[in-house]
Amino acid sequence: MAVDYTVIVLYLAGMLAMGWWGMRRAKSKSEFLVAGRRLGPWMYSGTMAAIVLGGASTIGGVGLGYKYGLSGAWMVVTIGLGLLALSVFFSARIARLKVYTVSEMLDLRYGGRAGMISGVVMWAYTLMLAVTSTIAYATIFDVLFDLPRTVAIVLGGTIVVAYSTLGGMWSITITDMVQFVVKTIGVLLLLLPIAVVKAGGFAEMKAALPTAYFEPLGIGGETIFTYVLIYTFGMLIGQDIWQRVFTARTDKVAKWGGTVAGTYCLAYAIAGAVIGTAAKVMYPNLPSADAAFATIVKDELPMGVRGLVLAAALAAVMSTSSGALIACATVANNDIWSRLRGLAKEPQAQDDHDEVKGNRVFILVMGVGVILIAIALNDVVQALTVAYNLLVGGLLVPILGGLLWKRGTVQGALAAIAAGGLTVVGLMAAYGILANQPIYFGLLASLAAYVVVSLATRPTDEAVLAHWRARLAGRESAEAPEPAAAGAVA
């Protein structure tokens, strides 16, 4: 394993070096949080693909292939479809807004007053996403170094927190590009063909496994529908994804670069399912489907290659973890803390150095919190399900409604967040966290509340909508207009 260890150690050292490099570039809030909005198509595509394809897509995707066959690709396919929908239909407009968070977008669209509550929901989602990604280090470092769970979480988490804190989005962008290349080589170009060959080829795989393993809908229609609601819609509104959209140099880069990344996700989904199916042929009686990835890597790959593929798994986890961490810290600082301190409308109160310093402190604090929660938490699936249910159930309708429906109002948005969030929480308590009913009825309640309350209240002030349309078109204005005094929020 000496060669494999060397590959991994060099990879981790490289991540820290990228953090140091990013620190020298991140001199302003824009540079630190959104890489100066300067990414071209190549870097944008690579970093976007890296953040959406995390440990769940790699280790979990192979596990679903082991359990269900080729239809196990559906989870990652729905992630790719969500990214494609975001890129084709919304990303250009989102990039032109020149904001830092989803909550800022809601404030722009509805004339303020929606940002705080949406910020709290988004913060909970990004926090849980960072936690679940951090827990995945335990699995990988256990295979690599046979480390105890807590030590593995602290080791992986510390590296991610270190390079994210040092250079912000510039560090994360460069490390994500490295991680994208490593994942492509390790999973698509090495593990996929080796797994198929070791399993005897597709003919042998078909002969050894039930027919259901090769049916495109074998995982079940209801499961696929739930994946669409959670992951496809989740891609449309997550702060971690939007913050990458904000890094694009132009709206065209956001649109076409994201389309390339979404297409890459579809290929990655099929690769994971095929690898998992091959593992089922070679190891039909594994105690856990999620052990398929580590088992096939450990037992079937030659030295050096094994280290690179494990580095690919580590890259997948690190890219999602770092992206979720900076998103969590950005929301906590810009949408919650600054509003509590009354600084939301006084950006001039801090210079660029203070802005960078403040955001750096928040990444460090959130990172330490994420590591501690990851150590204490055991059930990753439930934590991630709660996060996505709250995100989609509470925020999908007011965000897409704001982008698509002129008649939506701030009262309707707040009602949608409250109705969707409370319905999701109540039904998770009644039916169980992993049940489908919470997200189904949560979305329906949110939509009904948004439409009814919006129609029952005064339309959004025309000055606010004019400013919103100008921002969507890329015509920036220094300050948003105040809504009319006569009952704009009645």
PDB file of N, CA, C and O in Angstrom, residues 138-210:
ATOM      1  N   ALA A 138     -14.954   9.193   7.037  1.00  0.00           N
ATOM      2  CA  ALA A 138     -14.724   8.030   7.887  1.00  0.00           C
ATOM      3  C   ALA A 138     -14.633   6.764   7.048  1.00  0.00           C
ATOM      4  O   ALA A 138     -13.760   5.902   7.277  1.00  0.00           O
ATOM      5  N   THR A 139     -15.514   6.631   6.055  1.00  0.00           N
ATOM      6  CA  THR A 139     -15.512   5.440   5.201  1.00  0.00           C
ATOM      7  C   THR A 139     -14.225   5.345   4.399  1.00  0.00           C
ATOM      8  O   THR A 139     -13.591   4.287   4.320  1.00  0.00           O
ATOM      9  N   ILE A 140     -13.824   6.462   3.801  1.00  0.00           N
ATOM     10  CA  ILE A 140     -12.656   6.438   2.908  1.00  0.00           C
ATOM     11  C   ILE A 140     -11.362   6.244   3.688  1.00  0.00           C
ATOM     12  O   ILE A 140     -10.520   5.414   3.328  1.00  0.00           O
ATOM     13  N   PHE A 141     -11.184   6.998   4.769  1.00  0.00           N
ATOM     14  CA  PHE A 141      -9.945   6.870   5.535  1.00  0.00           C
ATOM     15  C   PHE A 141      -9.866   5.535   6.274  1.00  0.00           C
ATOM     16  O   PHE A 141      -8.778   5.060   6.603  1.00  0.00           O
ATOM     17  N   ASP A 142     -11.014   4.906   6.528  1.00  0.00           N
ATOM     18  CA  ASP A 142     -10.992   3.576   7.120  1.00  0.00           C
ATOM     19  C   ASP A 142     -10.370   2.581   6.142  1.00  0.00           C
ATOM     20  O   ASP A 142      -9.579   1.715   6.515  1.00  0.00           O
ATOM     21  N   VAL A 143     -10.739   2.705   4.857  1.00  0.00           N
ATOM     22  CA  VAL A 143     -10.156   1.837   3.833  1.00  0.00           C
ATOM     23  C   VAL A 143      -8.673   2.141   3.644  1.00  0.00           C
ATOM     24  O   VAL A 143      -7.841   1.255   3.487  1.00  0.00           O
ATOM     25  N   LEU A 144      -8.340   3.439   3.670  1.00  0.00           N
ATOM     26  CA  LEU A 144      -6.961   3.842   3.396  1.00  0.00           C
ATOM     27  C   LEU A 144      -6.013   3.508   4.540  1.00  0.00           C
ATOM     28  O   LEU A 144      -4.972   2.857   4.347  1.00  0.00           O
ATOM     29  N   PHE A 145      -6.356   3.953   5.732  1.00  0.00           N
ATOM     30  CA  PHE A 145      -5.400   3.902   6.840  1.00  0.00           C
ATOM     31  C   PHE A 145      -5.908   3.142   8.062  1.00  0.00           C
ATOM     32  O   PHE A 145      -5.231   3.111   9.082  1.00  0.00           O
ATOM     33  N   ASP A 146      -7.121   2.568   7.980  1.00  0.00           N
ATOM     34  CA  ASP A 146      -7.704   1.846   9.109  1.00  0.00           C
ATOM     35  C   ASP A 146      -7.775   2.743  10.341  1.00  0.00           C
ATOM     36  O   ASP A 146      -7.418   2.335  11.450  1.00  0.00           O
ATOM     37  N   LEU A 147      -8.260   3.990  10.126  1.00  0.00           N
ATOM     38  CA  LEU A 147      -8.332   4.955  11.217  1.00  0.00           C
ATOM     39  C   LEU A 147      -9.677   4.859  11.934  1.00  0.00           C
ATOM     40  O   LEU A 147     -10.694   4.519  11.325  1.00  0.00           O
ATOM     41  N   PRO A 148      -9.710   5.174  13.222  1.00  0.00           N
ATOM     42  CA  PRO A 148     -10.993   5.266  13.922  1.00  0.00           C
ATOM     43  C   PRO A 148     -11.874   6.340  13.281  1.00  0.00           C
ATOM     44  O   PRO A 148     -11.382   7.312  12.699  1.00  0.00           O
ATOM     45  N   ARG A 149     -13.188   6.191  13.434  1.00  0.00           N
ATOM     46  CA  ARG A 149     -14.145   7.078  12.787  1.00  0.00           C
ATOM     47  C   ARG A 149     -13.897   8.541  13.133  1.00  0.00           C
ATOM     48  O   ARG A 149     -13.849   9.411  12.256  1.00  0.00           O
ATOM     49  N   THR A 150     -13.729   8.847  14.413  1.00  0.00           N
ATOM     50  CA  THR A 150     -13.551  10.234  14.834  1.00  0.00           C
ATOM     51  C   THR A 150     -12.284  10.841  14.261  1.00  0.00           C
ATOM     52  O   THR A 150     -12.277  11.981  13.773  1.00  0.00           O
ATOM     53  N   VAL A 151     -11.198  10.089  14.283  1.00  0.00           N
ATOM     54  CA  VAL A 151      -9.924  10.582  13.743  1.00  0.00           C
ATOM     55  C   VAL A 151     -10.054  10.856  12.244  1.00  0.00           C
ATOM     56  O   VAL A 151      -9.550  11.862  11.731  1.00  0.00           O
ATOM     57  N   ALA A 152     -10.744   9.956  11.530  1.00  0.00           N
ATOM     58  CA  ALA A 152     -10.917  10.128  10.089  1.00  0.00           C
ATOM     59  C   ALA A 152     -11.714  11.392   9.774  1.00  0.00           C
ATOM     60  O   ALA A 152     -11.371  12.150   8.862  1.00  0.00           O
ATOM     61  N   ILE A 153     -12.781  11.621  10.532  1.00  0.00           N
ATOM     62  CA  ILE A 153     -13.602  12.819  10.316  1.00  0.00           C
ATOM     63  C   ILE A 153     -12.803  14.083  10.596  1.00  0.00           C
ATOM     64  O   ILE A 153     -12.841  15.052   9.837  1.00  0.00           O
ATOM     65  N   VAL A 154     -12.044  14.079  11.683  1.00  0.00           N
ATOM     66  CA  VAL A 154     -11.244  15.253  12.038  1.00  0.00           C
ATOM     67  C   VAL A 154     -10.168  15.510  10.986  1.00  0.00           C
ATOM     68  O   VAL A 154      -9.940  16.660  10.574  1.00  0.00           O
ATOM     69  N   LEU A 155      -9.513  14.446  10.515  1.00  0.00           N
ATOM     70  CA  LEU A 155      -8.445  14.607   9.520  1.00  0.00           C
ATOM     71  C   LEU A 155      -8.999  15.187   8.216  1.00  0.00           C
ATOM     72  O   LEU A 155      -8.511  16.205   7.718  1.00  0.00           O
ATOM     73  N   GLY A 156     -10.030  14.544   7.655  1.00  0.00           N
ATOM     74  CA  GLY A 156     -10.599  15.041   6.402  1.00  0.00           C
ATOM     75  C   GLY A 156     -11.218  16.409   6.552  1.00  0.00           C
ATOM     76  O   GLY A 156     -11.021  17.298   5.710  1.00  0.00           O
ATOM     77  N   GLY A 157     -11.973  16.610   7.646  1.00  0.00           N
ATOM     78  CA  GLY A 157     -12.624  17.892   7.873  1.00  0.00           C
ATOM     79  C   GLY A 157     -11.642  19.025   8.051  1.00  0.00           C
ATOM     80  O   GLY A 157     -11.847  20.133   7.549  1.00  0.00           O
ATOM     81  N   THR A 158     -10.546  18.768   8.746  1.00  0.00           N
ATOM     82  CA  THR A 158      -9.546  19.811   8.983  1.00  0.00           C
ATOM     83  C   THR A 158      -8.915  20.280   7.685  1.00  0.00           C
ATOM     84  O   THR A 158      -8.685  21.485   7.483  1.00  0.00           O
ATOM     85  N   ILE A 159      -8.631  19.357   6.778  1.00  0.00           N
ATOM     86  CA  ILE A 159      -8.020  19.732   5.499  1.00  0.00           C
ATOM     87  C   ILE A 159      -8.970  20.617   4.691  1.00  0.00           C
ATOM     88  O   ILE A 159      -8.584  21.655   4.150  1.00  0.00           O
ATOM     89  N   VAL A 160     -10.247  20.220   4.632  1.00  0.00           N
ATOM     90  CA  VAL A 160     -11.227  21.011   3.883  1.00  0.00           C
ATOM     91  C   VAL A 160     -11.429  22.380   4.513  1.00  0.00           C
ATOM     92  O   VAL A 160     -11.451  23.408   3.828  1.00  0.00           O
ATOM     93  N   VAL A 161     -11.555  22.426   5.835  1.00  0.00           N
ATOM     94  CA  VAL A 161     -11.735  23.705   6.527  1.00  0.00           C
ATOM     95  C   VAL A 161     -10.520  24.600   6.308  1.00  0.00           C
ATOM     96  O   VAL A 161     -10.647  25.809   6.106  1.00  0.00           O
ATOM     97  N   ALA A 162      -9.332  23.995   6.318  1.00  0.00           N
ATOM     98  CA  ALA A 162      -8.106  24.781   6.165  1.00  0.00           C
ATOM     99  C   ALA A 162      -8.045  25.468   4.803  1.00  0.00           C
ATOM    100  O   ALA A 162      -7.875  26.689   4.716  1.00  0.00           O
ATOM    101  N   TYR A 163      -8.205  24.707   3.698  1.00  0.00           N
ATOM    102  CA  TYR A 163      -8.056  25.371   2.400  1.00  0.00           C
ATOM    103  C   TYR A 163      -9.252  26.267   2.078  1.00  0.00           C
ATOM    104  O   TYR A 163      -9.112  27.273   1.376  1.00  0.00           O
ATOM    105  N   SER A 164     -10.432  25.935   2.617  1.00  0.00           N
ATOM    106  CA  SER A 164     -11.595  26.802   2.391  1.00  0.00           C
ATOM    107  C   SER A 164     -11.450  28.115   3.142  1.00  0.00           C
ATOM    108  O   SER A 164     -11.776  29.189   2.616  1.00  0.00           O
ATOM    109  N   THR A 165     -10.961  28.064   4.368  1.00  0.00           N
ATOM    110  CA  THR A 165     -10.780  29.271   5.173  1.00  0.00           C
ATOM    111  C   THR A 165      -9.695  30.169   4.592  1.00  0.00           C
ATOM    112  O   THR A 165      -9.827  31.389   4.556  1.00  0.00           O
ATOM    113  N   LEU A 166      -8.624  29.565   4.110  1.00  0.00           N
ATOM    114  CA  LEU A 166      -7.508  30.355   3.592  1.00  0.00           C
ATOM    115  C   LEU A 166      -7.899  31.154   2.355  1.00  0.00           C
ATOM    116  O   LEU A 166      -7.699  32.375   2.299  1.00  0.00           O
ATOM    117  N   GLY A 167      -8.439  30.489   1.358  1.00  0.00           N
ATOM    118  CA  GLY A 167      -8.633  31.159   0.073  1.00  0.00           C
ATOM    119  C   GLY A 167     -10.057  31.295  -0.393  1.00  0.00           C
ATOM    120  O   GLY A 167     -10.289  31.818  -1.485  1.00  0.00           O
ATOM    121  N   GLY A 168     -11.030  30.840   0.389  1.00  0.00           N
ATOM    122  CA  GLY A 168     -12.417  30.980  -0.015  1.00  0.00           C
ATOM    123  C   GLY A 168     -12.697  30.294  -1.336  1.00  0.00           C
ATOM    124  O   GLY A 168     -12.179  29.212  -1.628  1.00  0.00           O
ATOM    125  N   MET A 169     -13.511  30.948  -2.167  1.00  0.00           N
ATOM    126  CA  MET A 169     -13.940  30.320  -3.415  1.00  0.00           C
ATOM    127  C   MET A 169     -12.798  30.108  -4.397  1.00  0.00           C
ATOM    128  O   MET A 169     -12.838  29.164  -5.196  1.00  0.00           O
ATOM    129  N   TRP A 170     -11.753  30.948  -4.343  1.00  0.00           N
ATOM    130  CA  TRP A 170     -10.630  30.696  -5.249  1.00  0.00           C
ATOM    131  C   TRP A 170      -9.951  29.375  -4.908  1.00  0.00           C
ATOM    132  O   TRP A 170      -9.641  28.571  -5.795  1.00  0.00           O
ATOM    133  N   SER A 171      -9.709  29.115  -3.635  1.00  0.00           N
ATOM    134  CA  SER A 171      -9.104  27.842  -3.242  1.00  0.00           C
ATOM    135  C   SER A 171     -10.013  26.687  -3.629  1.00  0.00           C
ATOM    136  O   SER A 171      -9.556  25.662  -4.162  1.00  0.00           O
ATOM    137  N   ILE A 172     -11.300  26.835  -3.349  1.00  0.00           N
ATOM    138  CA  ILE A 172     -12.243  25.759  -3.633  1.00  0.00           C
ATOM    139  C   ILE A 172     -12.343  25.520  -5.139  1.00  0.00           C
ATOM    140  O   ILE A 172     -12.440  24.376  -5.594  1.00  0.00           O
ATOM    141  N   THR A 173     -12.281  26.582  -5.926  1.00  0.00           N
ATOM    142  CA  THR A 173     -12.352  26.439  -7.383  1.00  0.00           C
ATOM    143  C   THR A 173     -11.165  25.651  -7.918  1.00  0.00           C
ATOM    144  O   THR A 173     -11.320  24.715  -8.717  1.00  0.00           O
ATOM    145  N   ILE A 174      -9.966  26.024  -7.493  1.00  0.00           N
ATOM    146  CA  ILE A 174      -8.775  25.332  -7.990  1.00  0.00           C
ATOM    147  C   ILE A 174      -8.754  23.883  -7.510  1.00  0.00           C
ATOM    148  O   ILE A 174      -8.456  22.963  -8.281  1.00  0.00           O
ATOM    149  N   THR A 175      -9.077  23.665  -6.234  1.00  0.00           N
ATOM    150  CA  THR A 175      -9.086  22.283  -5.735  1.00  0.00           C
ATOM    151  C   THR A 175     -10.179  21.472  -6.428  1.00  0.00           C
ATOM    152  O   THR A 175      -9.983  20.277  -6.712  1.00  0.00           O
ATOM    153  N   ASP A 176     -11.305  22.097  -6.723  1.00  0.00           N
ATOM    154  CA  ASP A 176     -12.367  21.377  -7.426  1.00  0.00           C
ATOM    155  C   ASP A 176     -11.944  20.977  -8.836  1.00  0.00           C
ATOM    156  O   ASP A 176     -12.349  19.920  -9.334  1.00  0.00           O
ATOM    157  N   MET A 177     -11.162  21.818  -9.498  1.00  0.00           N
ATOM    158  CA  MET A 177     -10.679  21.445 -10.826  1.00  0.00           C
ATOM    159  C   MET A 177      -9.767  20.229 -10.739  1.00  0.00           C
ATOM    160  O   MET A 177      -9.860  19.299 -11.562  1.00  0.00           O
ATOM    161  N   VAL A 178      -8.894  20.217  -9.740  1.00  0.00           N
ATOM    162  CA  VAL A 178      -8.038  19.036  -9.531  1.00  0.00           C
ATOM    163  C   VAL A 178      -8.915  17.823  -9.224  1.00  0.00           C
ATOM    164  O   VAL A 178      -8.710  16.728  -9.762  1.00  0.00           O
ATOM    165  N   GLN A 179      -9.908  18.011  -8.364  1.00  0.00           N
ATOM    166  CA  GLN A 179     -10.789  16.914  -7.983  1.00  0.00           C
ATOM    167  C   GLN A 179     -11.596  16.404  -9.171  1.00  0.00           C
ATOM    168  O   GLN A 179     -11.823  15.201  -9.311  1.00  0.00           O
ATOM    169  N   PHE A 180     -12.013  17.302 -10.055  1.00  0.00           N
ATOM    170  CA  PHE A 180     -12.739  16.898 -11.252  1.00  0.00           C
ATOM    171  C   PHE A 180     -11.878  16.011 -12.143  1.00  0.00           C
ATOM    172  O   PHE A 180     -12.334  14.966 -12.644  1.00  0.00           O
ATOM    173  N   VAL A 181     -10.632  16.400 -12.337  1.00  0.00           N
ATOM    174  CA  VAL A 181      -9.719  15.605 -13.166  1.00  0.00           C
ATOM    175  C   VAL A 181      -9.461  14.244 -12.520  1.00  0.00           C
ATOM    176  O   VAL A 181      -9.494  13.197 -13.196  1.00  0.00           O
ATOM    177  N   VAL A 182      -9.226  14.248 -11.208  1.00  0.00           N
ATOM    178  CA  VAL A 182      -8.953  12.992 -10.503  1.00  0.00           C
ATOM    179  C   VAL A 182     -10.160  12.061 -10.573  1.00  0.00           C
ATOM    180  O   VAL A 182     -10.025  10.852 -10.800  1.00  0.00           O
ATOM    181  N   LYS A 183     -11.372  12.605 -10.389  1.00  0.00           N
ATOM    182  CA  LYS A 183     -12.578  11.786 -10.463  1.00  0.00           C
ATOM    183  C   LYS A 183     -12.767  11.211 -11.871  1.00  0.00           C
ATOM    184  O   LYS A 183     -13.163  10.047 -12.030  1.00  0.00           O
ATOM    185  N   THR A 184     -12.527  12.030 -12.876  1.00  0.00           N
ATOM    186  CA  THR A 184     -12.702  11.564 -14.250  1.00  0.00           C
ATOM    187  C   THR A 184     -11.757  10.414 -14.558  1.00  0.00           C
ATOM    188  O   THR A 184     -12.167   9.378 -15.115  1.00  0.00           O
ATOM    189  N   ILE A 185     -10.494  10.581 -14.198  1.00  0.00           N
ATOM    190  CA  ILE A 185      -9.517   9.523 -14.456  1.00  0.00           C
ATOM    191  C   ILE A 185      -9.799   8.303 -13.574  1.00  0.00           C
ATOM    192  O   ILE A 185      -9.832   7.162 -14.060  1.00  0.00           O
ATOM    193  N   GLY A 186     -10.005   8.552 -12.283  1.00  0.00           N
ATOM    194  CA  GLY A 186     -10.131   7.440 -11.344  1.00  0.00           C
ATOM    195  C   GLY A 186     -11.376   6.604 -11.534  1.00  0.00           C
ATOM    196  O   GLY A 186     -11.323   5.370 -11.514  1.00  0.00           O
ATOM    197  N   VAL A 187     -12.528   7.261 -11.740  1.00  0.00           N
ATOM    198  CA  VAL A 187     -13.798   6.531 -11.818  1.00  0.00           C
ATOM    199  C   VAL A 187     -14.154   6.155 -13.253  1.00  0.00           C
ATOM    200  O   VAL A 187     -14.433   4.984 -13.549  1.00  0.00           O
ATOM    201  N   LEU A 188     -14.146   7.116 -14.158  1.00  0.00           N
ATOM    202  CA  LEU A 188     -14.609   6.855 -15.519  1.00  0.00           C
ATOM    203  C   LEU A 188     -13.584   6.103 -16.364  1.00  0.00           C
ATOM    204  O   LEU A 188     -13.937   5.175 -17.097  1.00  0.00           O
ATOM    205  N   LEU A 189     -12.316   6.496 -16.272  1.00  0.00           N
ATOM    206  CA  LEU A 189     -11.306   5.917 -17.162  1.00  0.00           C
ATOM    207  C   LEU A 189     -10.614   4.686 -16.593  1.00  0.00           C
ATOM    208  O   LEU A 189     -10.067   3.881 -17.359  1.00  0.00           O
ATOM    209  N   LEU A 190     -10.612   4.519 -15.271  1.00  0.00           N
ATOM    210  CA  LEU A 190      -9.926   3.376 -14.678  1.00  0.00           C
ATOM    211  C   LEU A 190     -10.886   2.378 -14.029  1.00  0.00           C
ATOM    212  O   LEU A 190     -10.961   1.218 -14.443  1.00  0.00           O
ATOM    213  N   LEU A 191     -11.626   2.802 -13.027  1.00  0.00           N
ATOM    214  CA  LEU A 191     -12.457   1.858 -12.277  1.00  0.00           C
ATOM    215  C   LEU A 191     -13.552   1.246 -13.143  1.00  0.00           C
ATOM    216  O   LEU A 191     -13.814   0.037 -13.051  1.00  0.00           O
ATOM    217  N   LEU A 192     -14.198   2.030 -13.992  1.00  0.00           N
ATOM    218  CA  LEU A 192     -15.292   1.510 -14.812  1.00  0.00           C
ATOM    219  C   LEU A 192     -14.844   0.364 -15.724  1.00  0.00           C
ATOM    220  O   LEU A 192     -15.413  -0.741 -15.644  1.00  0.00           O
ATOM    221  N   PRO A 193     -13.856   0.551 -16.589  1.00  0.00           N
ATOM    222  CA  PRO A 193     -13.469  -0.573 -17.456  1.00  0.00           C
ATOM    223  C   PRO A 193     -12.879  -1.749 -16.692  1.00  0.00           C
ATOM    224  O   PRO A 193     -13.126  -2.908 -17.048  1.00  0.00           O
ATOM    225  N   ILE A 194     -12.107  -1.478 -15.636  1.00  0.00           N
ATOM    226  CA  ILE A 194     -11.508  -2.568 -14.865  1.00  0.00           C
ATOM    227  C   ILE A 194     -12.601  -3.402 -14.194  1.00  0.00           C
ATOM    228  O   ILE A 194     -12.539  -4.642 -14.190  1.00  0.00           O
ATOM    229  N   ALA A 195     -13.619  -2.751 -13.633  1.00  0.00           N
ATOM    230  CA  ALA A 195     -14.701  -3.473 -12.972  1.00  0.00           C
ATOM    231  C   ALA A 195     -15.448  -4.364 -13.957  1.00  0.00           C
ATOM    232  O   ALA A 195     -15.766  -5.530 -13.654  1.00  0.00           O
ATOM    233  N   VAL A 196     -15.748  -3.835 -15.154  1.00  0.00           N
ATOM    234  CA  VAL A 196     -16.473  -4.617 -16.155  1.00  0.00           C
ATOM    235  C   VAL A 196     -15.645  -5.826 -16.602  1.00  0.00           C
ATOM    236  O   VAL A 196     -16.171  -6.950 -16.712  1.00  0.00           O
ATOM    237  N   VAL A 197     -14.361  -5.619 -16.833  1.00  0.00           N
ATOM    238  CA  VAL A 197     -13.485  -6.722 -17.246  1.00  0.00           C
ATOM    239  C   VAL A 197     -13.379  -7.773 -16.143  1.00  0.00           C
ATOM    240  O   VAL A 197     -13.485  -8.978 -16.392  1.00  0.00           O
ATOM    241  N   LYS A 198     -13.186  -7.356 -14.910  1.00  0.00           N
ATOM    242  CA  LYS A 198     -13.067  -8.291 -13.788  1.00  0.00           C
ATOM    243  C   LYS A 198     -14.347  -9.102 -13.588  1.00  0.00           C
ATOM    244  O   LYS A 198     -14.313 -10.235 -13.125  1.00  0.00           O
ATOM    245  N   ALA A 199     -15.500  -8.490 -13.924  1.00  0.00           N
ATOM    246  CA  ALA A 199     -16.784  -9.191 -13.777  1.00  0.00           C
ATOM    247  C   ALA A 199     -17.070 -10.123 -14.956  1.00  0.00           C
ATOM    248  O   ALA A 199     -18.084 -10.818 -14.955  1.00  0.00           O
ATOM    249  N   GLY A 200     -16.188 -10.153 -15.944  1.00  0.00           N
ATOM    250  CA  GLY A 200     -16.356 -11.052 -17.084  1.00  0.00           C
ATOM    251  C   GLY A 200     -17.017 -10.439 -18.297  1.00  0.00           C
ATOM    252  O   GLY A 200     -17.367 -11.138 -19.245  1.00  0.00           O
ATOM    253  N   GLY A 201     -17.213  -9.104 -18.289  1.00  0.00           N
ATOM    254  CA  GLY A 201     -17.865  -8.433 -19.400  1.00  0.00           C
ATOM    255  C   GLY A 201     -19.371  -8.394 -19.222  1.00  0.00           C
ATOM    256  O   GLY A 201     -19.935  -9.031 -18.336  1.00  0.00           O
ATOM    257  N   PHE A 202     -20.026  -7.639 -20.093  1.00  0.00           N
ATOM    258  CA  PHE A 202     -21.469  -7.456 -19.956  1.00  0.00           C
ATOM    259  C   PHE A 202     -22.243  -8.757 -20.148  1.00  0.00           C
ATOM    260  O   PHE A 202     -23.273  -8.983 -19.513  1.00  0.00           O
ATOM    261  N   ALA A 203     -21.759  -9.627 -21.023  1.00  0.00           N
ATOM    262  CA  ALA A 203     -22.464 -10.890 -21.256  1.00  0.00           C
ATOM    263  C   ALA A 203     -22.490 -11.738 -19.989  1.00  0.00           C
ATOM    264  O   ALA A 203     -23.534 -12.294 -19.618  1.00  0.00           O
ATOM    265  N   GLU A 204     -21.367 -11.810 -19.305  1.00  0.00           N
ATOM    266  CA  GLU A 204     -21.299 -12.581 -18.066  1.00  0.00           C
ATOM    267  C   GLU A 204     -22.139 -11.919 -16.970  1.00  0.00           C
ATOM    268  O   GLU A 204     -22.797 -12.602 -16.169  1.00  0.00           O
ATOM    269  N   MET A 205     -22.137 -10.598 -16.921  1.00  0.00           N
ATOM    270  CA  MET A 205     -22.947  -9.892 -15.924  1.00  0.00           C
ATOM    271  C   MET A 205     -24.434 -10.186 -16.132  1.00  0.00           C
ATOM    272  O   MET A 205     -25.178 -10.427 -15.177  1.00  0.00           O
ATOM    273  N   LYS A 206     -24.891 -10.175 -17.392  1.00  0.00           N
ATOM    274  CA  LYS A 206     -26.293 -10.469 -17.671  1.00  0.00           C
ATOM    275  C   LYS A 206     -26.651 -11.902 -17.323  1.00  0.00           C
ATOM    276  O   LYS A 206     -27.765 -12.191 -16.858  1.00  0.00           O
ATOM    277  N   ALA A 207     -25.712 -12.799 -17.551  1.00  0.00           N
ATOM    278  CA  ALA A 207     -25.973 -14.214 -17.251  1.00  0.00           C
ATOM    279  C   ALA A 207     -26.013 -14.476 -15.756  1.00  0.00           C
ATOM    280  O   ALA A 207     -26.740 -15.367 -15.289  1.00  0.00           O
ATOM    281  N   ALA A 208     -25.247 -13.706 -14.983  1.00  0.00           N
ATOM    282  CA  ALA A 208     -25.113 -13.984 -13.554  1.00  0.00           C
ATOM    283  C   ALA A 208     -26.175 -13.319 -12.694  1.00  0.00           C
ATOM    284  O   ALA A 208     -26.401 -13.729 -11.554  1.00  0.00           O
ATOM    285  N   LEU A 209     -26.829 -12.298 -13.219  1.00  0.00           N
ATOM    286  CA  LEU A 209     -27.757 -11.504 -12.400  1.00  0.00           C
ATOM    287  C   LEU A 209     -29.185 -11.606 -12.925  1.00  0.00           C
ATOM    288  O   LEU A 209     -29.406 -11.877 -14.112  1.00  0.00           O
ATOM    289  N   PRO A 210     -30.175 -11.356 -12.069  1.00  0.00           N
ATOM    290  CA  PRO A 210     -31.575 -11.366 -12.514  1.00  0.00           C
ATOM    291  C   PRO A 210     -31.829 -10.292 -13.581  1.00  0.00           C
ATOM    292  O   PRO A 210     -31.130  -9.276 -13.651  1.00  0.00           O
TER     293      PRO A 210
END
